[in-house]
Amino acid sequence: MSDEKKGWKELPIGAILEAGTAKNYKTGDWRHIRPIWNKEKCIQCLRCWIYCPDSSIIIKDGKVDGIDLDHCKGCGICAAECPVKPVKAITMVSEKEIK
Amino acid sequence: MRKKLAITGNEAVAYAMKQINPDVVAAYPITPATEIVQIFSQYVADGEVNTEFVAVESEHSAMSATIGASAAGSRAMTATSSQGLALMFEMLYIASALRLPIVMPEVNRSLSAPINIHADHSDTMGARDCGWLQIYCENSQEAYDSLIQAVRIAEESLLPIMVTIDGFIISHAMEAVDTFDNKEVQNFIGKYKPAHPLLDIKHPITIGAIDFNDYYFEHKRSQIEAMNNVEPVILKINEEFKKSFGRGYGLFEEYMMQDAETAIVVIGSTAGTAKVAVDNLRKQGKKVGLLRLRVFRPFPAEKLSKALSHLKAVAVLDRSTGMNAYAGPVCTEVASSLYTHSDLPASQQAGKKPKILNYIYGLGGRDIFVEDIQKVYVDLENVAKGEKTEKLINYIGVRE
């Protein structure tokens, strides 16, 4: 790894980076609980998409299509906001159980 | 038109800011720097400048807004003093590490507690390692000239710069100041071309990103190198300034140093008082000199040690205290530079370095007089003769 890293003389002045680098930074491994999305129960209200602080609800053609687990930190806001009753369309499951 | 004006230090600084005509000024008032932005905001209200003036709620916000404006791609300035600079502390490091060429006049004032509004150098000395360039001025004329130079120095080196004057002693004292024509100033500073403006939407960038143990050190190393490279930039711009305006300033000023056997090193307005002391003693045939340090960051270690190494004894006057550091901040660095730089080969250096004394003076605006400084030269003379020094750190003007 260290061979690939740049020396100080090669770095841009002022630690400037290209835009949008957060996308390349996988924050998903911080997660200890994982949102499980149930396509059949989902009513496509998009509340999870509105509330997700990490833009991790994947939308395709205006509809929820899954969760970006590379960036989801597992905060559980999507599950808390999901209005579907009695069983929500998004539920949080421990990463330990999944493994 | 060039005009000779009878103005205070603060007025001279505000006048220079008007002629610089920055794109953005964000500031919060604090004694004794309040007038600078108060006068400047009048220029804004009267339409004499094109500046966007942001009246913020604290100095932390003042520096934050100035950083934002500078990062966006504008020529941005602010001004402060003492507690205001202390409140900016965390943002100072961000301005310098993002390599934003912010120019900030700073009026030197003591730090609380006890509350005191008068001159000493505790405020900017506390910020000496934050990656900002620091120029300490002796008088209003130098402050006016230095501020105009500072725009060029900052923008060429991509480092922020503070230009300081002693609170009240310079900030509120009226002096004759030679000022230039607006156009001359504009021609000298030139049009600002930001290196990486955030508002350039065709070239989107990220600034201020997180930088862990894999890259932080490299970014700091690169920042240190930028500081290391500023000295020739300051000297080059000073030469251009001399050509345009007929005056100039070096990294430090040498007064009667050529044949001097002992000398005082001092920064700020006290140099004026010390020059009178030197003149008096020269009339008595004493070989005394004065070195007024002007550029404290970058610290001109090599040139400074060359200028002092031939002396028998040197007294460094500090208008702030290191609070049980080895000595006051100026003395510590002067002594260090003399220890590590010398024209002589190492084998011949033993016993050849000048003896050093440190004098802490003027805290919280305590006056220092010509006689006080002459007494320091007497001490130096005795030390030069071989008298043993009792203490490294001495105090001028404090009641026992």
Short mmCIF file of C-alpha atoms in Angstrom, two decimals:
data_model
loop_
_atom_site.label_atom_id
_atom_site.label_comp_id
_atom_site.label_asym_id
_atom_site.label_seq_id
_atom_site.Cartn_x
_atom_site.Cartn_y
_atom_site.Cartn_z
CA MET A 1 0.00 0.00 0.00
CA SER A 2 2.64 2.53 1.10
CA ASP A 3 4.37 2.29 -2.29
CA GLU A 4 1.32 3.79 -3.98
CA LYS A 5 1.05 6.79 -1.68
CA LYS A 6 2.34 10.14 -2.87
CA GLY A 7 5.22 12.00 -1.26
CA TRP A 8 4.73 15.56 -0.01
CA LYS A 9 6.22 17.15 -3.12
CA GLU A 10 3.57 15.53 -5.32
CA LEU A 11 0.57 16.72 -3.33
CA PRO A 12 -1.62 19.56 -4.59
CA ILE A 13 -1.24 22.83 -2.64
CA GLY A 14 -3.67 23.26 0.24
CA ALA A 15 -4.76 19.60 0.32
CA ILE A 16 -7.11 20.23 -2.59
CA LEU A 17 -8.86 17.18 -4.03
CA GLU A 18 -11.13 16.61 -6.99
CA ALA A 19 -14.82 17.03 -6.18
CA GLY A 20 -17.04 14.21 -4.97
CA THR A 21 -14.37 12.10 -3.28
CA ALA A 22 -16.73 11.04 -0.48
CA LYS A 23 -18.17 8.54 -2.96
CA ASN A 24 -14.84 6.69 -3.02
CA TYR A 25 -14.61 6.55 0.74
CA LYS A 26 -16.45 3.43 1.90
CA THR A 27 -18.00 4.22 5.25
CA GLY A 28 -20.23 1.13 5.25
CA ASP A 29 -17.83 -0.91 7.36
CA TRP A 30 -18.56 1.33 10.37
CA ARG A 31 -22.04 -0.24 10.51
CA HIS A 32 -23.07 -2.67 13.25
CA ILE A 33 -26.76 -2.89 12.35
CA ARG A 34 -27.90 -3.32 8.76
CA PRO A 35 -31.16 -2.11 7.17
CA ILE A 36 -33.01 -4.92 5.39
CA TRP A 37 -35.43 -3.62 2.75
CA ASN A 38 -38.50 -5.69 1.92
CA LYS A 39 -39.53 -4.90 -1.67
CA GLU A 40 -43.02 -6.50 -1.27
CA LYS A 41 -43.95 -4.46 1.80
CA CYS A 42 -42.51 -1.12 0.47
CA ILE A 43 -45.20 1.42 -0.49
CA GLN A 44 -42.68 3.71 -2.31
CA CYS A 45 -43.39 6.75 -0.12
CA LEU A 46 -39.62 7.64 -0.37
CA ARG A 47 -39.47 8.80 3.25
CA CYS A 48 -36.33 6.70 3.80
CA TRP A 49 -34.72 8.45 0.82
CA ILE A 50 -35.62 11.88 2.22
CA TYR A 51 -34.33 11.15 5.71
CA CYS A 52 -31.20 9.10 4.98
CA PRO A 53 -28.25 11.31 6.07
CA ASP A 54 -25.80 9.39 3.87
CA SER A 55 -27.75 9.32 0.58
CA SER A 56 -27.65 5.54 0.79
CA ILE A 57 -31.17 4.73 -0.46
CA ILE A 58 -30.76 3.68 -4.09
CA ILE A 59 -33.44 5.07 -6.39
CA LYS A 60 -34.16 3.70 -9.86
CA ASP A 61 -36.81 5.26 -12.11
CA GLY A 62 -38.21 7.21 -9.15
CA LYS A 63 -38.57 4.13 -6.97
CA VAL A 64 -36.60 2.63 -4.07
CA ASP A 65 -34.39 -0.12 -5.48
CA GLY A 66 -32.19 -1.08 -2.55
CA ILE A 67 -29.65 0.23 -0.06
CA ASP A 68 -26.06 1.30 -0.77
CA LEU A 69 -24.29 -0.77 1.89
CA ASP A 70 -20.89 0.71 0.95
CA HIS A 71 -21.95 4.03 2.44
CA CYS A 72 -24.81 3.19 4.87
CA LYS A 73 -23.49 3.66 8.41
CA GLY A 74 -26.42 1.82 9.97
CA CYS A 75 -28.01 4.72 11.84
CA GLY A 76 -31.50 3.22 11.50
CA ILE A 77 -33.28 6.46 10.61
CA CYS A 78 -34.80 4.83 7.47
CA ALA A 79 -36.33 2.04 9.58
CA ALA A 80 -37.57 4.48 12.21
CA GLU A 81 -39.25 6.68 9.56
CA CYS A 82 -40.78 3.85 7.52
CA PRO A 83 -44.59 4.25 7.94
CA VAL A 84 -45.61 0.74 6.85
CA LYS A 85 -47.61 -1.17 9.51
CA PRO A 86 -47.71 -3.50 11.32
CA VAL A 87 -44.34 -4.76 10.02
CA LYS A 88 -42.10 -2.08 8.48
CA ALA A 89 -40.61 -2.35 4.99
CA ILE A 90 -37.17 -1.60 6.44
CA THR A 91 -35.98 -3.40 9.58
CA MET A 92 -32.59 -3.24 11.28
CA VAL A 93 -30.69 -6.50 11.82
CA SER A 94 -27.41 -6.94 13.71
CA GLU A 95 -24.39 -7.39 11.39
CA LYS A 96 -23.28 -10.21 13.71
CA GLU A 97 -26.44 -12.19 12.95
CA ILE A 98 -25.92 -11.75 9.21
CA LYS A 99 -22.33 -12.96 9.41
CA MET B 1 -2.20 61.83 -5.98
CA ARG B 2 0.37 61.16 -3.30
CA LYS B 3 -0.59 62.84 -0.04
CA LYS B 4 1.07 63.31 3.32
CA LEU B 5 -1.63 62.71 5.92
CA ALA B 6 -1.65 63.28 9.67
CA ILE B 7 -3.32 60.03 10.75
CA THR B 8 -3.25 57.41 13.51
CA GLY B 9 -1.98 53.87 13.01
CA ASN B 10 -5.50 52.54 12.74
CA GLU B 11 -6.41 55.23 10.20
CA ALA B 12 -3.29 54.41 8.17
CA VAL B 13 -4.25 50.72 8.15
CA ALA B 14 -7.88 51.46 7.19
CA TYR B 15 -6.64 53.82 4.44
CA ALA B 16 -4.38 51.11 3.05
CA MET B 17 -7.33 48.69 3.12
CA LYS B 18 -9.41 51.22 1.18
CA GLN B 19 -6.72 51.46 -1.49
CA ILE B 20 -6.35 47.67 -1.60
CA ASN B 21 -10.13 47.53 -2.07
CA PRO B 22 -10.57 43.85 -1.12
CA ASP B 23 -13.56 41.86 -2.38
CA VAL B 24 -14.66 40.78 1.10
CA VAL B 25 -14.03 42.02 4.64
CA ALA B 26 -15.61 40.12 7.55
CA ALA B 27 -14.81 41.56 10.95
CA TYR B 28 -15.85 42.02 14.55
CA PRO B 29 -14.84 45.02 16.66
CA ILE B 30 -12.24 44.75 19.42
CA THR B 31 -10.18 47.41 21.19
CA PRO B 32 -7.72 48.71 20.06
CA ALA B 33 -8.37 47.49 16.49
CA THR B 34 -12.03 48.55 16.37
CA GLU B 35 -11.35 51.74 14.41
CA ILE B 36 -9.80 49.86 11.51
CA VAL B 37 -13.04 48.16 10.52
CA GLN B 38 -15.20 51.01 11.79
CA ILE B 39 -13.46 53.41 9.40
CA PHE B 40 -13.43 50.77 6.68
CA SER B 41 -17.19 50.15 7.04
CA GLN B 42 -17.68 53.89 6.47
CA TYR B 43 -15.75 53.56 3.19
CA VAL B 44 -18.12 50.72 2.30
CA ALA B 45 -21.20 52.79 3.22
CA ASP B 46 -19.92 55.77 1.22
CA GLY B 47 -19.27 53.61 -1.84
CA GLU B 48 -15.53 54.34 -1.82
CA VAL B 49 -14.74 50.62 -2.08
CA ASN B 50 -16.45 47.71 -3.82
CA THR B 51 -16.07 45.45 -0.81
CA GLU B 52 -18.75 43.11 0.48
CA PHE B 53 -18.66 43.86 4.22
CA VAL B 54 -19.84 41.07 6.53
CA ALA B 55 -20.66 42.13 10.09
CA VAL B 56 -20.26 38.84 11.94
CA GLU B 57 -21.07 37.84 15.52
CA SER B 58 -17.58 36.94 16.75
CA GLU B 59 -13.95 36.75 15.67
CA HIS B 60 -14.28 32.99 15.20
CA SER B 61 -16.95 33.79 12.63
CA ALA B 62 -14.90 36.67 11.22
CA MET B 63 -12.03 34.34 10.38
CA SER B 64 -14.43 31.60 9.22
CA ALA B 65 -16.20 33.98 6.84
CA THR B 66 -12.86 35.33 5.60
CA ILE B 67 -11.69 31.76 4.96
CA GLY B 68 -14.91 31.03 3.07
CA ALA B 69 -14.56 34.18 1.00
CA SER B 70 -10.92 33.48 0.22
CA ALA B 71 -11.62 29.86 -0.68
CA ALA B 72 -14.42 31.02 -2.98
CA GLY B 73 -11.80 33.00 -4.87
CA SER B 74 -12.00 36.54 -3.53
CA ARG B 75 -9.36 38.85 -2.06
CA ALA B 76 -10.42 38.71 1.58
CA MET B 77 -9.30 40.62 4.67
CA THR B 78 -10.19 41.02 8.33
CA ALA B 79 -8.61 42.78 11.32
CA THR B 80 -8.42 41.97 15.01
CA SER B 81 -6.54 42.17 18.29
CA SER B 82 -5.87 40.22 21.49
CA GLN B 83 -8.89 38.16 22.62
CA GLY B 84 -10.21 38.40 19.08
CA LEU B 85 -7.13 36.68 17.72
CA ALA B 86 -7.35 34.14 20.53
CA LEU B 87 -10.94 33.36 19.54
CA MET B 88 -9.79 32.89 15.93
CA PHE B 89 -7.16 30.38 17.02
CA GLU B 90 -8.55 27.18 15.46
CA MET B 91 -9.50 28.98 12.26
CA LEU B 92 -5.99 30.47 11.87
CA TYR B 93 -4.60 26.97 11.32
CA ILE B 94 -7.30 26.21 8.78
CA ALA B 95 -6.60 29.40 6.80
CA SER B 96 -2.90 28.59 6.57
CA ALA B 97 -3.25 24.86 5.86
CA LEU B 98 -5.75 25.54 3.07
CA ARG B 99 -3.11 27.98 1.76
CA LEU B 100 -5.46 30.95 1.61
CA PRO B 101 -3.73 34.31 1.08
CA ILE B 102 -5.72 36.26 3.69
CA VAL B 103 -4.28 39.59 4.83
CA MET B 104 -5.02 40.63 8.42
CA PRO B 105 -3.91 43.76 10.25
CA GLU B 106 -3.46 42.87 13.93
CA VAL B 107 -3.18 45.41 16.72
CA ASN B 108 -0.99 43.97 19.46
CA ARG B 109 -2.68 43.86 22.86
CA SER B 110 -2.22 41.80 26.01
CA LEU B 111 -4.37 38.77 26.79
CA SER B 112 -6.70 38.40 29.78
CA ALA B 113 -6.64 37.79 32.72
CA PRO B 114 -6.41 40.35 34.25
CA ILE B 115 -8.37 42.27 31.64
CA ASN B 116 -6.15 44.82 29.98
CA ILE B 117 -6.51 46.62 26.65
CA HIS B 118 -2.94 47.90 26.22
CA ALA B 119 0.00 46.84 24.12
CA ASP B 120 2.06 43.74 24.44
CA HIS B 121 2.86 40.92 22.04
CA SER B 122 1.23 38.01 23.88
CA ASP B 123 -1.55 37.73 21.32
CA THR B 124 0.45 37.29 18.12
CA MET B 125 3.28 35.45 19.87
CA GLY B 126 0.65 32.92 20.94
CA ALA B 127 -0.20 32.48 17.26
CA ARG B 128 3.40 32.33 16.04
CA ASP B 129 3.34 28.65 15.07
CA CYS B 130 0.00 28.60 13.26
CA GLY B 131 1.47 28.92 9.76
CA TRP B 132 0.75 32.62 9.26
CA LEU B 133 3.41 35.05 8.14
CA GLN B 134 4.03 37.79 10.72
CA ILE B 135 5.37 41.29 10.14
CA TYR B 136 5.78 43.59 13.16
CA CYS B 137 5.79 47.31 12.31
CA GLU B 138 7.60 50.09 14.12
CA ASN B 139 5.25 52.92 13.11
CA SER B 140 2.19 53.90 11.08
CA GLN B 141 4.14 54.51 7.91
CA GLU B 142 5.58 51.03 7.99
CA ALA B 143 2.15 49.57 8.73
CA TYR B 144 0.67 51.34 5.70
CA ASP B 145 3.52 50.23 3.44
CA SER B 146 3.67 46.70 4.84
CA LEU B 147 -0.03 46.09 4.38
CA ILE B 148 0.24 46.93 0.68
CA GLN B 149 3.29 44.64 0.37
CA ALA B 150 1.48 41.96 2.37
CA VAL B 151 -1.18 41.50 -0.32
CA ARG B 152 1.51 40.56 -2.83
CA ILE B 153 3.50 38.42 -0.37
CA ALA B 154 0.40 36.44 0.64
CA GLU B 155 -0.85 35.92 -2.89
CA GLU B 156 2.52 34.92 -4.27
CA SER B 157 3.33 32.48 -1.47
CA LEU B 158 -0.27 31.32 -0.94
CA LEU B 159 0.01 31.88 2.80
CA PRO B 160 -1.98 34.13 5.11
CA ILE B 161 -0.21 37.10 6.69
CA MET B 162 -0.71 39.30 9.73
CA VAL B 163 0.75 42.78 9.88
CA THR B 164 0.93 44.09 13.42
CA ILE B 165 1.14 47.44 15.18
CA ASP B 166 1.43 48.05 18.92
CA GLY B 167 -1.94 48.83 20.51
CA PHE B 168 -2.49 52.52 21.35
CA ILE B 169 1.24 53.34 21.05
CA ILE B 170 0.88 53.13 17.25
CA SER B 171 -2.80 52.38 16.68
CA HIS B 172 -4.00 55.60 18.36
CA ALA B 173 -0.99 57.90 17.96
CA MET B 174 -1.05 60.46 15.18
CA GLU B 175 1.89 60.58 12.80
CA ALA B 176 2.62 61.94 9.35
CA VAL B 177 2.13 59.16 6.81
CA ASP B 178 3.09 59.40 3.13
CA THR B 179 0.28 57.80 1.16
CA PHE B 180 0.16 56.80 -2.48
CA ASP B 181 -2.39 57.33 -5.19
CA ASN B 182 -5.18 54.74 -5.33
CA LYS B 183 -4.12 53.79 -8.84
CA GLU B 184 -0.49 53.31 -7.81
CA VAL B 185 -1.56 50.91 -5.06
CA GLN B 186 -3.84 49.03 -7.45
CA ASN B 187 -1.04 48.78 -10.01
CA PHE B 188 1.36 47.47 -7.38
CA ILE B 189 -0.95 44.79 -5.95
CA GLY B 190 -2.36 43.87 -9.38
CA LYS B 191 -5.53 41.99 -10.21
CA TYR B 192 -6.14 38.99 -7.98
CA LYS B 193 -6.02 35.63 -9.71
CA PRO B 194 -7.03 32.97 -7.19
CA ALA B 195 -5.17 29.66 -7.53
CA HIS B 196 -8.10 27.28 -6.94
CA PRO B 197 -11.37 29.17 -6.51
CA LEU B 198 -14.27 27.10 -5.19
CA LEU B 199 -16.66 29.13 -7.35
CA ASP B 200 -14.97 27.95 -10.54
CA ILE B 201 -17.74 25.46 -11.29
CA LYS B 202 -15.99 24.21 -14.42
CA HIS B 203 -13.22 22.83 -12.21
CA PRO B 204 -14.98 21.53 -9.11
CA ILE B 205 -12.72 20.79 -6.13
CA THR B 206 -12.92 19.58 -2.55
CA ILE B 207 -11.11 21.55 0.13
CA GLY B 208 -10.83 20.80 3.82
CA ALA B 209 -11.27 17.05 3.39
CA ILE B 210 -10.36 14.60 6.14
CA ASP B 211 -6.74 13.47 6.07
CA PHE B 212 -5.72 10.62 8.38
CA ASN B 213 -2.34 9.25 9.40
CA ASP B 214 -1.61 8.21 5.81
CA TYR B 215 -1.43 11.78 4.41
CA TYR B 216 -1.64 14.44 7.16
CA PHE B 217 2.14 14.47 7.72
CA GLU B 218 2.84 14.96 4.00
CA HIS B 219 0.42 17.89 3.80
CA LYS B 220 2.07 19.51 6.85
CA ARG B 221 5.52 18.95 5.34
CA SER B 222 4.40 20.71 2.18
CA GLN B 223 3.04 23.61 4.26
CA ILE B 224 6.37 23.93 6.11
CA GLU B 225 8.17 24.11 2.77
CA ALA B 226 5.89 26.96 1.70
CA MET B 227 6.95 28.87 4.84
CA ASN B 228 10.60 28.02 4.13
CA ASN B 229 10.31 29.53 0.65
CA VAL B 230 8.77 32.90 1.60
CA GLU B 231 11.92 34.81 2.58
CA PRO B 232 13.08 35.54 -1.01
CA VAL B 233 9.50 36.44 -1.96
CA ILE B 234 9.36 39.07 0.80
CA LEU B 235 12.71 40.52 -0.30
CA LYS B 236 11.78 40.51 -4.00
CA ILE B 237 8.47 42.29 -3.41
CA ASN B 238 10.22 44.77 -1.16
CA GLU B 239 12.64 45.60 -3.99
CA GLU B 240 9.72 46.21 -6.35
CA PHE B 241 8.09 48.38 -3.70
CA LYS B 242 11.30 50.39 -3.35
CA LYS B 243 11.40 50.93 -7.10
CA SER B 244 7.79 52.13 -7.20
CA PHE B 245 7.66 54.16 -4.00
CA GLY B 246 11.24 54.91 -2.93
CA ARG B 247 11.10 53.17 0.47
CA GLY B 248 11.60 49.67 1.67
CA TYR B 249 12.11 47.36 4.61
CA GLY B 250 14.17 44.21 5.04
CA LEU B 251 13.58 41.15 7.16
CA PHE B 252 15.10 43.18 9.96
CA GLU B 253 16.56 46.66 10.33
CA GLU B 254 20.15 47.17 11.46
CA TYR B 255 20.79 50.43 13.29
CA MET B 256 24.41 51.36 14.04
CA MET B 257 25.38 47.72 13.83
CA GLN B 258 28.50 47.90 11.65
CA ASP B 259 31.09 48.48 14.38
CA ALA B 260 28.85 47.60 17.33
CA GLU B 261 30.21 45.40 20.12
CA THR B 262 26.90 44.96 21.91
CA ALA B 263 23.33 45.20 20.62
CA ILE B 264 19.70 44.99 21.54
CA VAL B 265 17.20 42.98 19.51
CA VAL B 266 13.65 44.28 19.69
CA ILE B 267 10.41 44.18 17.70
CA GLY B 268 7.64 46.75 17.29
CA SER B 269 7.36 50.36 18.40
CA THR B 270 9.97 50.09 21.18
CA ALA B 271 12.62 50.20 18.43
CA GLY B 272 11.92 53.94 18.12
CA THR B 273 12.72 54.47 21.81
CA ALA B 274 15.76 52.20 21.58
CA LYS B 275 17.19 54.20 18.66
CA VAL B 276 17.23 57.31 20.87
CA ALA B 277 19.11 55.31 23.51
CA VAL B 278 21.61 54.18 20.88
CA ASP B 279 22.08 57.77 19.66
CA ASN B 280 22.71 58.98 23.24
CA LEU B 281 25.26 56.26 23.92
CA ARG B 282 26.98 56.71 20.56
CA LYS B 283 27.56 60.38 21.53
CA GLN B 284 29.44 59.00 24.56
CA GLY B 285 31.54 56.86 22.24
CA LYS B 286 29.90 53.55 23.17
CA LYS B 287 29.88 50.99 20.38
CA VAL B 288 26.23 49.95 20.67
CA GLY B 289 23.79 48.86 18.01
CA LEU B 290 20.17 47.88 17.52
CA LEU B 291 18.58 45.14 15.46
CA ARG B 292 14.85 45.58 14.92
CA LEU B 293 13.32 42.29 13.91
CA ARG B 294 10.47 42.92 11.52
CA VAL B 295 9.63 39.60 9.90
CA PHE B 296 9.17 37.09 12.71
CA ARG B 297 7.53 34.43 10.49
CA PRO B 298 9.25 33.14 8.52
CA PHE B 299 12.00 33.48 11.13
CA PRO B 300 15.13 34.72 9.28
CA ALA B 301 17.45 32.55 11.41
CA GLU B 302 20.47 32.41 9.15
CA LYS B 303 20.61 36.09 8.20
CA LEU B 304 19.84 37.14 11.76
CA SER B 305 22.57 35.02 13.31
CA LYS B 306 25.07 36.37 10.76
CA ALA B 307 24.12 39.91 11.74
CA LEU B 308 24.63 39.16 15.45
CA SER B 309 27.39 36.55 15.64
CA HIS B 310 30.29 39.07 15.71
CA LEU B 311 28.93 40.81 18.85
CA LYS B 312 30.25 40.30 22.38
CA ALA B 313 26.82 40.44 24.01
CA VAL B 314 23.21 40.68 22.85
CA ALA B 315 20.09 41.61 24.82
CA VAL B 316 16.75 40.48 23.45
CA LEU B 317 13.75 42.52 24.56
CA ASP B 318 10.49 40.57 24.71
CA ARG B 319 7.13 42.27 25.07
CA SER B 320 5.56 38.96 26.09
CA THR B 321 6.58 36.17 28.41
CA GLY B 322 7.15 32.51 27.78
CA MET B 323 5.76 31.69 31.25
CA ASN B 324 8.74 29.56 32.23
CA ALA B 325 9.73 28.74 28.69
CA TYR B 326 13.52 28.87 28.30
CA ALA B 327 13.15 32.64 27.72
CA GLY B 328 10.74 35.05 26.03
CA PRO B 329 9.69 33.91 22.54
CA VAL B 330 11.92 36.31 20.59
CA CYS B 331 14.94 35.55 22.79
CA THR B 332 14.44 31.80 22.55
CA GLU B 333 14.51 31.92 18.75
CA VAL B 334 17.38 34.42 18.52
CA ALA B 335 19.47 32.32 20.92
CA SER B 336 18.64 29.14 19.03
CA SER B 337 19.61 30.67 15.69
CA LEU B 338 22.96 31.81 17.13
CA TYR B 339 23.60 28.32 18.42
CA THR B 340 22.91 26.57 15.13
CA HIS B 341 24.19 29.08 12.55
CA SER B 342 27.69 30.44 12.40
CA ASP B 343 30.26 31.52 9.82
CA LEU B 344 32.95 29.74 11.81
CA PRO B 345 33.72 26.02 11.50
CA ALA B 346 32.44 24.02 14.48
CA SER B 347 35.95 23.53 15.91
CA GLN B 348 36.42 27.31 16.28
CA GLN B 349 32.97 28.13 17.60
CA ALA B 350 33.58 27.42 21.29
CA GLY B 351 33.31 30.59 23.32
CA LYS B 352 32.82 32.73 20.21
CA LYS B 353 29.08 33.18 20.40
CA PRO B 354 27.76 36.38 21.94
CA LYS B 355 26.48 36.23 25.51
CA ILE B 356 22.71 36.53 25.63
CA LEU B 357 20.44 38.37 28.03
CA ASN B 358 16.67 38.44 27.91
CA TYR B 359 14.55 41.33 29.14
CA ILE B 360 10.81 41.00 29.57
CA TYR B 361 9.21 44.46 29.41
CA GLY B 362 6.03 46.37 28.71
CA LEU B 363 3.45 43.72 29.62
CA GLY B 364 -0.08 45.13 29.57
CA GLY B 365 1.16 48.41 28.10
CA ARG B 366 3.71 49.26 30.83
CA ASP B 367 5.80 52.09 29.39
CA ILE B 368 9.47 51.64 28.62
CA PHE B 369 11.77 54.66 28.62
CA VAL B 370 15.04 55.64 26.98
CA GLU B 371 16.81 55.36 30.38
CA ASP B 372 15.54 51.77 30.81
CA ILE B 373 17.08 50.81 27.51
CA GLN B 374 20.35 52.63 28.28
CA LYS B 375 20.56 50.56 31.48
CA VAL B 376 20.31 47.41 29.36
CA TYR B 377 23.31 48.60 27.33
CA VAL B 378 25.22 49.12 30.61
CA ASP B 379 24.43 45.51 31.56
CA LEU B 380 25.61 44.41 28.12
CA GLU B 381 28.85 46.36 28.47
CA ASN B 382 29.56 44.64 31.79
CA VAL B 383 28.80 41.23 30.36
CA ALA B 384 31.02 41.99 27.36
CA LYS B 385 33.85 42.82 29.76
CA GLY B 386 33.51 39.37 31.24
CA GLU B 387 31.27 40.06 34.22
CA LYS B 388 29.22 37.00 35.13
CA THR B 389 25.52 37.14 34.32
CA GLU B 390 23.32 36.35 37.25
CA LYS B 391 20.18 35.61 35.31
CA LEU B 392 19.20 35.00 31.72
CA ILE B 393 15.74 36.51 32.15
CA ASN B 394 15.46 40.02 33.57
CA TYR B 395 12.47 42.33 33.95
CA ILE B 396 12.20 46.01 33.05
CA GLY B 397 9.74 48.23 34.90
CA VAL B 398 8.03 45.74 37.19
CA ARG B 399 7.71 46.62 40.89
CA GLU B 400 9.36 44.11 43.22
#
